[in-house]
Amino acid sequence: MKTKSIRQQEQLTGWLISLPAIVLILLVFAYPIGQAFWLSLFAENLGTQLEPVFNGLDNYARMFGDGRFWNSIGNTSIFTVISLFFELVLGILVALVLDQQFRGRGIVRTIGILPWALPTAVMGLAWEWIFNDQYGVANDILRAIGVGDYEVNWLGEPGLAMVALIVADVWKTTPFIAVIVLAGLQAISQDLYEAHSIDGANPFQNFFKITLPLITPQIIIALLFRFAEAFGIFELVFVMTGGGPAGSTEMVSIYIYQTVMRYLDFGYGASLIVVTFLILLIVVALVGWLLSRMQVNVTGEQ
């Protein structure tokens, strides 16, 4: 009975300590989302003279037949999945290199994190110049290595424009994953590697039996943050392609921006925001649940 009372007091103390943070979260995050949901129940556009007219769930029903919306969801999903795959592979490789002892490691770490520190809009402008079909460095490199003597229209062809966006995003955000994975690597005791080496394990076996299982939580956290960022990407696409050509790189954030700022369709734009938020919330909740149930040991069993 006494143990139960102590536990209740600890829970009450925890709630009291967390209360300011909970109130702040509700004010900063929950209130705008609540406002967006409320606005999504109205038609407020040029057809209604920008006056809100209640229409229930009509905006959500309209979404099912909106091909442009589903195209933007498809583009966003392709961009997110491919970008995260390359960022994860390259991020782990970079972290493994930076975890080694060598002269000038501090300088290399500083240079390695620079792409992530640059403003996205400025970096997007630089990559737009790199992929310019007339004077871009990308075509110069192709000609230098003898791939071709033609000018590739990187940002003017639907498939190539997506490739250019993914390359630019991977270059900028790979250091983010590398930094988080590096933190996990440095927490691994060298005694584990020495014990496995005595048993005859080679570096390849050490990586899959010790390193990878122990840095899995850091990898999931990095992917969680990167998924939310990649799914809501805006500045990079807006600067480099503006969603073109022919909507081939139009992400859902660009479509929402066009709906609200260009077509002044506030009610429908709010419904797009709510659905996008729910997609993000579901994925983040699933990953959070997976992370909470994850138990890692040096044998690699989870």
JSON list of N, CA, C and O in Angstrom, two decimals, residues 92-130:
[
{"chain": "A", "resi": 92, "resn": "ILE", "atom": "N", "xyz": [26.08, 6.43, -42.59]},
{"chain": "A", "resi": 92, "resn": "ILE", "atom": "CA", "xyz": [26.78, 5.41, -41.79]},
{"chain": "A", "resi": 92, "resn": "ILE", "atom": "C", "xyz": [28.25, 5.32, -42.22]},
{"chain": "A", "resi": 92, "resn": "ILE", "atom": "O", "xyz": [29.15, 5.23, -41.37]},
{"chain": "A", "resi": 93, "resn": "LEU", "atom": "N", "xyz": [28.49, 5.35, -43.54]},
{"chain": "A", "resi": 93, "resn": "LEU", "atom": "CA", "xyz": [29.87, 5.28, -44.02]},
{"chain": "A", "resi": 93, "resn": "LEU", "atom": "C", "xyz": [30.70, 6.48, -43.53]},
{"chain": "A", "resi": 93, "resn": "LEU", "atom": "O", "xyz": [31.84, 6.32, -43.07]},
{"chain": "A", "resi": 94, "resn": "VAL", "atom": "N", "xyz": [30.12, 7.67, -43.62]},
{"chain": "A", "resi": 94, "resn": "VAL", "atom": "CA", "xyz": [30.83, 8.87, -43.15]},
{"chain": "A", "resi": 94, "resn": "VAL", "atom": "C", "xyz": [31.10, 8.79, -41.65]},
{"chain": "A", "resi": 94, "resn": "VAL", "atom": "O", "xyz": [32.19, 9.14, -41.17]},
{"chain": "A", "resi": 95, "resn": "ALA", "atom": "N", "xyz": [30.10, 8.32, -40.89]},
{"chain": "A", "resi": 95, "resn": "ALA", "atom": "CA", "xyz": [30.27, 8.21, -39.44]},
{"chain": "A", "resi": 95, "resn": "ALA", "atom": "C", "xyz": [31.38, 7.22, -39.09]},
{"chain": "A", "resi": 95, "resn": "ALA", "atom": "O", "xyz": [32.17, 7.45, -38.15]},
{"chain": "A", "resi": 96, "resn": "LEU", "atom": "N", "xyz": [31.45, 6.10, -39.83]},
{"chain": "A", "resi": 96, "resn": "LEU", "atom": "CA", "xyz": [32.50, 5.11, -39.57]},
{"chain": "A", "resi": 96, "resn": "LEU", "atom": "C", "xyz": [33.88, 5.71, -39.84]},
{"chain": "A", "resi": 96, "resn": "LEU", "atom": "O", "xyz": [34.84, 5.43, -39.10]},
{"chain": "A", "resi": 97, "resn": "VAL", "atom": "N", "xyz": [33.98, 6.53, -40.88]},
{"chain": "A", "resi": 97, "resn": "VAL", "atom": "CA", "xyz": [35.27, 7.17, -41.18]},
{"chain": "A", "resi": 97, "resn": "VAL", "atom": "C", "xyz": [35.63, 8.18, -40.09]},
{"chain": "A", "resi": 97, "resn": "VAL", "atom": "O", "xyz": [36.76, 8.21, -39.59]},
{"chain": "A", "resi": 98, "resn": "LEU", "atom": "N", "xyz": [34.69, 9.01, -39.70]},
{"chain": "A", "resi": 98, "resn": "LEU", "atom": "CA", "xyz": [34.95, 10.04, -38.70]},
{"chain": "A", "resi": 98, "resn": "LEU", "atom": "C", "xyz": [35.19, 9.46, -37.31]},
{"chain": "A", "resi": 98, "resn": "LEU", "atom": "O", "xyz": [35.70, 10.15, -36.43]},
{"chain": "A", "resi": 99, "resn": "ASP", "atom": "N", "xyz": [34.81, 8.20, -37.11]},
{"chain": "A", "resi": 99, "resn": "ASP", "atom": "CA", "xyz": [35.03, 7.56, -35.82]},
{"chain": "A", "resi": 99, "resn": "ASP", "atom": "C", "xyz": [36.46, 7.03, -35.67]},
{"chain": "A", "resi": 99, "resn": "ASP", "atom": "O", "xyz": [36.88, 6.67, -34.58]},
{"chain": "A", "resi": 100, "resn": "GLN", "atom": "N", "xyz": [37.18, 7.00, -36.78]},
{"chain": "A", "resi": 100, "resn": "GLN", "atom": "CA", "xyz": [38.56, 6.50, -36.73]},
{"chain": "A", "resi": 100, "resn": "GLN", "atom": "C", "xyz": [39.51, 7.59, -36.21]},
{"chain": "A", "resi": 100, "resn": "GLN", "atom": "O", "xyz": [39.21, 8.78, -36.28]},
{"chain": "A", "resi": 101, "resn": "GLN", "atom": "N", "xyz": [40.66, 7.13, -35.69]},
{"chain": "A", "resi": 101, "resn": "GLN", "atom": "CA", "xyz": [41.67, 8.06, -35.20]},
{"chain": "A", "resi": 101, "resn": "GLN", "atom": "C", "xyz": [42.64, 8.40, -36.32]},
{"chain": "A", "resi": 101, "resn": "GLN", "atom": "O", "xyz": [43.30, 7.49, -36.87]},
{"chain": "A", "resi": 102, "resn": "PHE", "atom": "N", "xyz": [42.70, 9.66, -36.73]},
{"chain": "A", "resi": 102, "resn": "PHE", "atom": "CA", "xyz": [43.67, 10.08, -37.74]},
{"chain": "A", "resi": 102, "resn": "PHE", "atom": "C", "xyz": [43.94, 11.57, -37.56]},
{"chain": "A", "resi": 102, "resn": "PHE", "atom": "O", "xyz": [43.14, 12.30, -36.98]},
{"chain": "A", "resi": 103, "resn": "ARG", "atom": "N", "xyz": [45.08, 11.99, -38.09]},
{"chain": "A", "resi": 103, "resn": "ARG", "atom": "CA", "xyz": [45.47, 13.38, -37.93]},
{"chain": "A", "resi": 103, "resn": "ARG", "atom": "C", "xyz": [44.52, 14.30, -38.72]},
{"chain": "A", "resi": 103, "resn": "ARG", "atom": "O", "xyz": [44.20, 14.02, -39.88]},
{"chain": "A", "resi": 104, "resn": "GLY", "atom": "N", "xyz": [44.10, 15.38, -38.09]},
{"chain": "A", "resi": 104, "resn": "GLY", "atom": "CA", "xyz": [43.20, 16.34, -38.75]},
{"chain": "A", "resi": 104, "resn": "GLY", "atom": "C", "xyz": [41.75, 15.92, -38.70]},
{"chain": "A", "resi": 104, "resn": "GLY", "atom": "O", "xyz": [40.92, 16.44, -39.46]},
{"chain": "A", "resi": 105, "resn": "ARG", "atom": "N", "xyz": [41.41, 14.98, -37.80]},
{"chain": "A", "resi": 105, "resn": "ARG", "atom": "CA", "xyz": [40.04, 14.50, -37.72]},
{"chain": "A", "resi": 105, "resn": "ARG", "atom": "C", "xyz": [39.06, 15.62, -37.36]},
{"chain": "A", "resi": 105, "resn": "ARG", "atom": "O", "xyz": [37.95, 15.68, -37.87]},
{"chain": "A", "resi": 106, "resn": "GLY", "atom": "N", "xyz": [39.49, 16.53, -36.49]},
{"chain": "A", "resi": 106, "resn": "GLY", "atom": "CA", "xyz": [38.62, 17.64, -36.10]},
{"chain": "A", "resi": 106, "resn": "GLY", "atom": "C", "xyz": [38.25, 18.53, -37.27]},
{"chain": "A", "resi": 106, "resn": "GLY", "atom": "O", "xyz": [37.09, 18.95, -37.43]},
{"chain": "A", "resi": 107, "resn": "ILE", "atom": "N", "xyz": [39.25, 18.80, -38.13]},
{"chain": "A", "resi": 107, "resn": "ILE", "atom": "CA", "xyz": [38.98, 19.65, -39.31]},
{"chain": "A", "resi": 107, "resn": "ILE", "atom": "C", "xyz": [38.04, 18.93, -40.28]},
{"chain": "A", "resi": 107, "resn": "ILE", "atom": "O", "xyz": [37.11, 19.53, -40.82]},
{"chain": "A", "resi": 108, "resn": "VAL", "atom": "N", "xyz": [38.28, 17.63, -40.47]},
{"chain": "A", "resi": 108, "resn": "VAL", "atom": "CA", "xyz": [37.43, 16.86, -41.38]},
{"chain": "A", "resi": 108, "resn": "VAL", "atom": "C", "xyz": [36.00, 16.83, -40.86]},
{"chain": "A", "resi": 108, "resn": "VAL", "atom": "O", "xyz": [35.03, 16.96, -41.63]},
{"chain": "A", "resi": 109, "resn": "ARG", "atom": "N", "xyz": [35.82, 16.67, -39.55]},
{"chain": "A", "resi": 109, "resn": "ARG", "atom": "CA", "xyz": [34.47, 16.67, -38.97]},
{"chain": "A", "resi": 109, "resn": "ARG", "atom": "C", "xyz": [33.78, 18.01, -39.19]},
{"chain": "A", "resi": 109, "resn": "ARG", "atom": "O", "xyz": [32.59, 18.07, -39.52]},
{"chain": "A", "resi": 110, "resn": "THR", "atom": "N", "xyz": [34.54, 19.10, -39.02]},
{"chain": "A", "resi": 110, "resn": "THR", "atom": "CA", "xyz": [33.95, 20.43, -39.21]},
{"chain": "A", "resi": 110, "resn": "THR", "atom": "C", "xyz": [33.51, 20.63, -40.66]},
{"chain": "A", "resi": 110, "resn": "THR", "atom": "O", "xyz": [32.40, 21.12, -40.93]},
{"chain": "A", "resi": 111, "resn": "ILE", "atom": "N", "xyz": [34.39, 20.24, -41.60]},
{"chain": "A", "resi": 111, "resn": "ILE", "atom": "CA", "xyz": [34.05, 20.39, -43.02]},
{"chain": "A", "resi": 111, "resn": "ILE", "atom": "C", "xyz": [32.86, 19.49, -43.37]},
{"chain": "A", "resi": 111, "resn": "ILE", "atom": "O", "xyz": [31.97, 19.87, -44.14]},
{"chain": "A", "resi": 112, "resn": "GLY", "atom": "N", "xyz": [32.83, 18.30, -42.78]},
{"chain": "A", "resi": 112, "resn": "GLY", "atom": "CA", "xyz": [31.77, 17.35, -43.11]},
{"chain": "A", "resi": 112, "resn": "GLY", "atom": "C", "xyz": [30.40, 17.81, -42.70]},
{"chain": "A", "resi": 112, "resn": "GLY", "atom": "O", "xyz": [29.40, 17.44, -43.34]},
{"chain": "A", "resi": 113, "resn": "ILE", "atom": "N", "xyz": [30.32, 18.63, -41.67]},
{"chain": "A", "resi": 113, "resn": "ILE", "atom": "CA", "xyz": [29.01, 19.07, -41.19]},
{"chain": "A", "resi": 113, "resn": "ILE", "atom": "C", "xyz": [28.55, 20.37, -41.86]},
{"chain": "A", "resi": 113, "resn": "ILE", "atom": "O", "xyz": [27.40, 20.78, -41.70]},
{"chain": "A", "resi": 114, "resn": "LEU", "atom": "N", "xyz": [29.43, 21.00, -42.62]},
{"chain": "A", "resi": 114, "resn": "LEU", "atom": "CA", "xyz": [29.09, 22.28, -43.24]},
{"chain": "A", "resi": 114, "resn": "LEU", "atom": "C", "xyz": [27.85, 22.23, -44.13]},
{"chain": "A", "resi": 114, "resn": "LEU", "atom": "O", "xyz": [27.01, 23.14, -44.08]},
{"chain": "A", "resi": 115, "resn": "PRO", "atom": "N", "xyz": [27.70, 21.22, -45.01]},
{"chain": "A", "resi": 115, "resn": "PRO", "atom": "CA", "xyz": [26.50, 21.20, -45.86]},
{"chain": "A", "resi": 115, "resn": "PRO", "atom": "C", "xyz": [25.20, 21.28, -45.08]},
{"chain": "A", "resi": 115, "resn": "PRO", "atom": "O", "xyz": [24.24, 21.94, -45.52]},
{"chain": "A", "resi": 116, "resn": "TRP", "atom": "N", "xyz": [25.16, 20.62, -43.93]},
{"chain": "A", "resi": 116, "resn": "TRP", "atom": "CA", "xyz": [23.94, 20.62, -43.13]},
{"chain": "A", "resi": 116, "resn": "TRP", "atom": "C", "xyz": [23.68, 21.99, -42.52]},
{"chain": "A", "resi": 116, "resn": "TRP", "atom": "O", "xyz": [22.53, 22.39, -42.31]},
{"chain": "A", "resi": 117, "resn": "ALA", "atom": "N", "xyz": [24.77, 22.75, -42.24]},
{"chain": "A", "resi": 117, "resn": "ALA", "atom": "CA", "xyz": [24.61, 24.06, -41.60]},
{"chain": "A", "resi": 117, "resn": "ALA", "atom": "C", "xyz": [24.19, 25.14, -42.58]},
{"chain": "A", "resi": 117, "resn": "ALA", "atom": "O", "xyz": [23.73, 26.20, -42.17]},
{"chain": "A", "resi": 118, "resn": "LEU", "atom": "N", "xyz": [24.36, 24.90, -43.87]},
{"chain": "A", "resi": 118, "resn": "LEU", "atom": "CA", "xyz": [24.02, 25.94, -44.86]},
{"chain": "A", "resi": 118, "resn": "LEU", "atom": "C", "xyz": [22.51, 26.12, -44.96]},
{"chain": "A", "resi": 118, "resn": "LEU", "atom": "O", "xyz": [21.76, 25.15, -44.88]},
{"chain": "A", "resi": 119, "resn": "PRO", "atom": "N", "xyz": [22.05, 27.35, -45.19]},
{"chain": "A", "resi": 119, "resn": "PRO", "atom": "CA", "xyz": [20.61, 27.58, -45.40]},
{"chain": "A", "resi": 119, "resn": "PRO", "atom": "C", "xyz": [20.13, 26.83, -46.64]},
{"chain": "A", "resi": 119, "resn": "PRO", "atom": "O", "xyz": [20.80, 26.83, -47.68]},
{"chain": "A", "resi": 120, "resn": "THR", "atom": "N", "xyz": [18.97, 26.21, -46.53]},
{"chain": "A", "resi": 120, "resn": "THR", "atom": "CA", "xyz": [18.46, 25.36, -47.62]},
{"chain": "A", "resi": 120, "resn": "THR", "atom": "C", "xyz": [18.24, 26.17, -48.90]},
{"chain": "A", "resi": 120, "resn": "THR", "atom": "O", "xyz": [18.55, 25.70, -50.00]},
{"chain": "A", "resi": 121, "resn": "ALA", "atom": "N", "xyz": [17.70, 27.37, -48.79]},
{"chain": "A", "resi": 121, "resn": "ALA", "atom": "CA", "xyz": [17.41, 28.17, -49.97]},
{"chain": "A", "resi": 121, "resn": "ALA", "atom": "C", "xyz": [18.70, 28.55, -50.71]},
{"chain": "A", "resi": 121, "resn": "ALA", "atom": "O", "xyz": [18.76, 28.49, -51.95]},
{"chain": "A", "resi": 122, "resn": "VAL", "atom": "N", "xyz": [19.73, 28.92, -49.95]},
{"chain": "A", "resi": 122, "resn": "VAL", "atom": "CA", "xyz": [21.02, 29.28, -50.57]},
{"chain": "A", "resi": 122, "resn": "VAL", "atom": "C", "xyz": [21.63, 28.06, -51.24]},
{"chain": "A", "resi": 122, "resn": "VAL", "atom": "O", "xyz": [22.13, 28.12, -52.37]},
{"chain": "A", "resi": 123, "resn": "MET", "atom": "N", "xyz": [21.60, 26.93, -50.55]},
{"chain": "A", "resi": 123, "resn": "MET", "atom": "CA", "xyz": [22.14, 25.70, -51.12]},
{"chain": "A", "resi": 123, "resn": "MET", "atom": "C", "xyz": [21.36, 25.29, -52.36]},
{"chain": "A", "resi": 123, "resn": "MET", "atom": "O", "xyz": [21.92, 24.83, -53.36]},
{"chain": "A", "resi": 124, "resn": "GLY", "atom": "N", "xyz": [20.02, 25.46, -52.34]},
{"chain": "A", "resi": 124, "resn": "GLY", "atom": "CA", "xyz": [19.21, 25.13, -53.51]},
{"chain": "A", "resi": 124, "resn": "GLY", "atom": "C", "xyz": [19.57, 25.97, -54.71]},
{"chain": "A", "resi": 124, "resn": "GLY", "atom": "O", "xyz": [19.61, 25.49, -55.85]},
{"chain": "A", "resi": 125, "resn": "LEU", "atom": "N", "xyz": [19.86, 27.25, -54.46]},
{"chain": "A", "resi": 125, "resn": "LEU", "atom": "CA", "xyz": [20.26, 28.14, -55.56]},
{"chain": "A", "resi": 125, "resn": "LEU", "atom": "C", "xyz": [21.60, 27.69, -56.15]},
{"chain": "A", "resi": 125, "resn": "LEU", "atom": "O", "xyz": [21.78, 27.70, -57.38]},
{"chain": "A", "resi": 126, "resn": "ALA", "atom": "N", "xyz": [22.52, 27.28, -55.28]},
{"chain": "A", "resi": 126, "resn": "ALA", "atom": "CA", "xyz": [23.81, 26.80, -55.76]},
{"chain": "A", "resi": 126, "resn": "ALA", "atom": "C", "xyz": [23.65, 25.54, -56.61]},
{"chain": "A", "resi": 126, "resn": "ALA", "atom": "O", "xyz": [24.27, 25.41, -57.67]},
{"chain": "A", "resi": 127, "resn": "TRP", "atom": "N", "xyz": [22.80, 24.61, -56.18]},
{"chain": "A", "resi": 127, "resn": "TRP", "atom": "CA", "xyz": [22.58, 23.38, -56.95]},
{"chain": "A", "resi": 127, "resn": "TRP", "atom": "C", "xyz": [21.82, 23.66, -58.25]},
{"chain": "A", "resi": 127, "resn": "TRP", "atom": "O", "xyz": [21.99, 22.95, -59.24]},
{"chain": "A", "resi": 128, "resn": "GLU", "atom": "N", "xyz": [21.01, 24.69, -58.25]},
{"chain": "A", "resi": 128, "resn": "GLU", "atom": "CA", "xyz": [20.34, 25.07, -59.50]},
{"chain": "A", "resi": 128, "resn": "GLU", "atom": "C", "xyz": [21.37, 25.50, -60.54]},
{"chain": "A", "resi": 128, "resn": "GLU", "atom": "O", "xyz": [21.26, 25.18, -61.72]},
{"chain": "A", "resi": 129, "resn": "TRP", "atom": "N", "xyz": [22.39, 26.22, -60.09]},
{"chain": "A", "resi": 129, "resn": "TRP", "atom": "CA", "xyz": [23.47, 26.62, -61.00]},
{"chain": "A", "resi": 129, "resn": "TRP", "atom": "C", "xyz": [24.28, 25.40, -61.44]},
{"chain": "A", "resi": 129, "resn": "TRP", "atom": "O", "xyz": [24.68, 25.30, -62.59]},
{"chain": "A", "resi": 130, "resn": "ILE", "atom": "N", "xyz": [24.55, 24.50, -60.50]},
{"chain": "A", "resi": 130, "resn": "ILE", "atom": "CA", "xyz": [25.34, 23.31, -60.84]},
{"chain": "A", "resi": 130, "resn": "ILE", "atom": "C", "xyz": [24.66, 22.49, -61.93]},
{"chain": "A", "resi": 130, "resn": "ILE", "atom": "O", "xyz": [25.31, 21.98, -62.85]}
]
